[in-house]
C-alpha cells in the first residue's frame, strides 16, 4: 500500500476527480474532497450548480461518470445503511405511523424472526429517539397529520436510529418557516454533538450553512481559459471554496448577528454565488487544511 | 355588507343540510313518478301492456322470482342466479387483481420487467375483450371458465397499468430512503412499495367492477344455464319487463353496495391514503 492510498483510508469520505455528466452536459467536473469523521460539512452554491447531484453520487443513487469515490477506504456502492439520508420531502413513509416510521430501519435490517424477538427493545429505542425529538405524544399519528417541522424531526430520528457512518441531508429545512428552521438548526447541532456524527449538509441558504457547519464547501462554475470566461460558459461545477469554520459550535443563534459571521457570508457570496463571476481554476480559495486539488489536463 | 349567498344557484351557493338531502333524493323521485304516470297512461289505452308494467305487476313478479321456489328448478331464481353470477365475477376480478398487482409492482420497480412487459400489456389492453369472446368460448368452453376468462382479460390490463402508474408515482427518494435503512430489494417491494399501492388497488378494482359486470352479463347472455345476465336475456323473449326491471334494479343495487363497501374499506383501513376524507 502506497502512502497516498493510506492517506485516502484515513478519511471517512474521499472523492478524487469525480465528474458527472448527463449526455453532453457536464454538471460536476473534477470534484476533489476529503471529509474526516466528526465533520459537519455544509455545501452551498447557486441553484442548479450540482449540489444535489453531488449528494446523490455519494449516496449511491447515481453513478459518477468518472473518478474515484471511497468511503472508509472502500468504493461507494448502491444506497445502503452506512449512509443515512434526510430529504427536503418524501423522507417518511406515508403508510406508517410515526413510531413505525422510526422502527422501520430496525425491522428492515433484520430477518422477520429476529425483528419479532427484538420487538420490545426496538420499540423502546424508537420511543427514546421520539422523546429526543420531543414527539413522543405523536407516536401513533401518520406523517400527513404532522407539520413540516415535525416531519423533518421524524425523518432525522428515522435516519439516526440506524447509526449511519455519515448522515446526508439534502436541503432538509428548505421548506420550513424561519422560526422552525432556526429551531431545527439548533436541534441538528445538538444531535450532532450527542451522537458524534459526521454530516454532509446541502443547503441553498448561506447563513444556515455558515451557522451549522464546521466546514463550508462552495460549489460553482469555473473556467480555465480566457475565451470561456468571455463567453460565460462554465466547465461544470467544482468546489471553488473550502473554508474551515469555528470548530466549537456555539449553540446559540446570537452568533448570526456578529460582524465576523456577516463578513464570511459576504465573502462566500461574492466568490461562489455571482453568476457573472466565473472563477479561474487556479484562484480557488481552498483554506481548509484537508482540501486538495488534483490538476488533470482540461482541454 | 357582503352579498347573501344563494341556496342553490351559482358558484357561491351554500345549500343547507336538509336541502342537500332533498336535492339528492329529487332525481330518484322524478324518475319514479315519470315511470308511474307513463305506465298509467299506457295501461289506460291497453290493460295488457307489457312495456311499462305497473308497480303491482312488478311486485307480483318479485314475489315469483325472489321469494318463491321455482317449480322447475326447485330454487329461488333470483338467489341462485345471483350466486352463479357473483361466483364468476368474484373469481374473475380476484384473479385480475392478483395478476395486475404482481405485474404492476414488478414493472413499476424493476427496469428489466418494465422493458419486458410494458409495451406488451399496453398492446393487450387495446384488444376489445368482447371481440375475442368467441375465441374464449372455443378455447375455454362455454361453461364457467370462458366467462371468468372474459372478465379476467377485460380487467387485468387496466389494473396492471394503474398499479404500474401508482408504483412509478412513489418518489425515488422514498425508495432510496428505504435502502439507506437497510432494506433488501425484497424489503423495498414488500415493506415499502406494496403497502403503499394496496389502497390504490382497491380503488382500481372498484372502478373496474363496472367493466366486469358488463363482461359478465354479456357472456351470460350469449351462452349460459344460469346467472343474472342469462335470466334477463331469457325473459326478454316473453317481453317480461317486470322481471327485467327487478333484475336490473338488483344488479344496480349490488354494484352500488360493492362500490360503497370498497370505498369505506379504503377510508377505514388506510386513513393515510386520502387524508382529506377524514376531516
CSV table of C-alpha atoms in Angstrom, one decimal, chain A residues 32 34 215 242 286-293:
chain,number,residue,atom,x,y,z
A,32,UNK,CA,-11.8,16.5,-5.1
A,34,UNK,CA,-11.8,14.6,1.7
A,215,UNK,CA,-16.6,23.4,7.2
A,242,UNK,CA,-13.5,25.3,1.1
A,286,UNK,CA,-9.2,26.4,-0.5
A,287,UNK,CA,-8.4,27.4,3.0
A,288,UNK,CA,-9.4,24.1,4.7
A,289,UNK,CA,-6.3,22.0,5.7
A,290,UNK,CA,-7.9,18.9,4.1
A,291,UNK,CA,-8.7,20.5,0.8
A,292,UNK,CA,-6.7,19.4,-2.2
A,293,UNK,CA,-7.0,19.7,-5.9
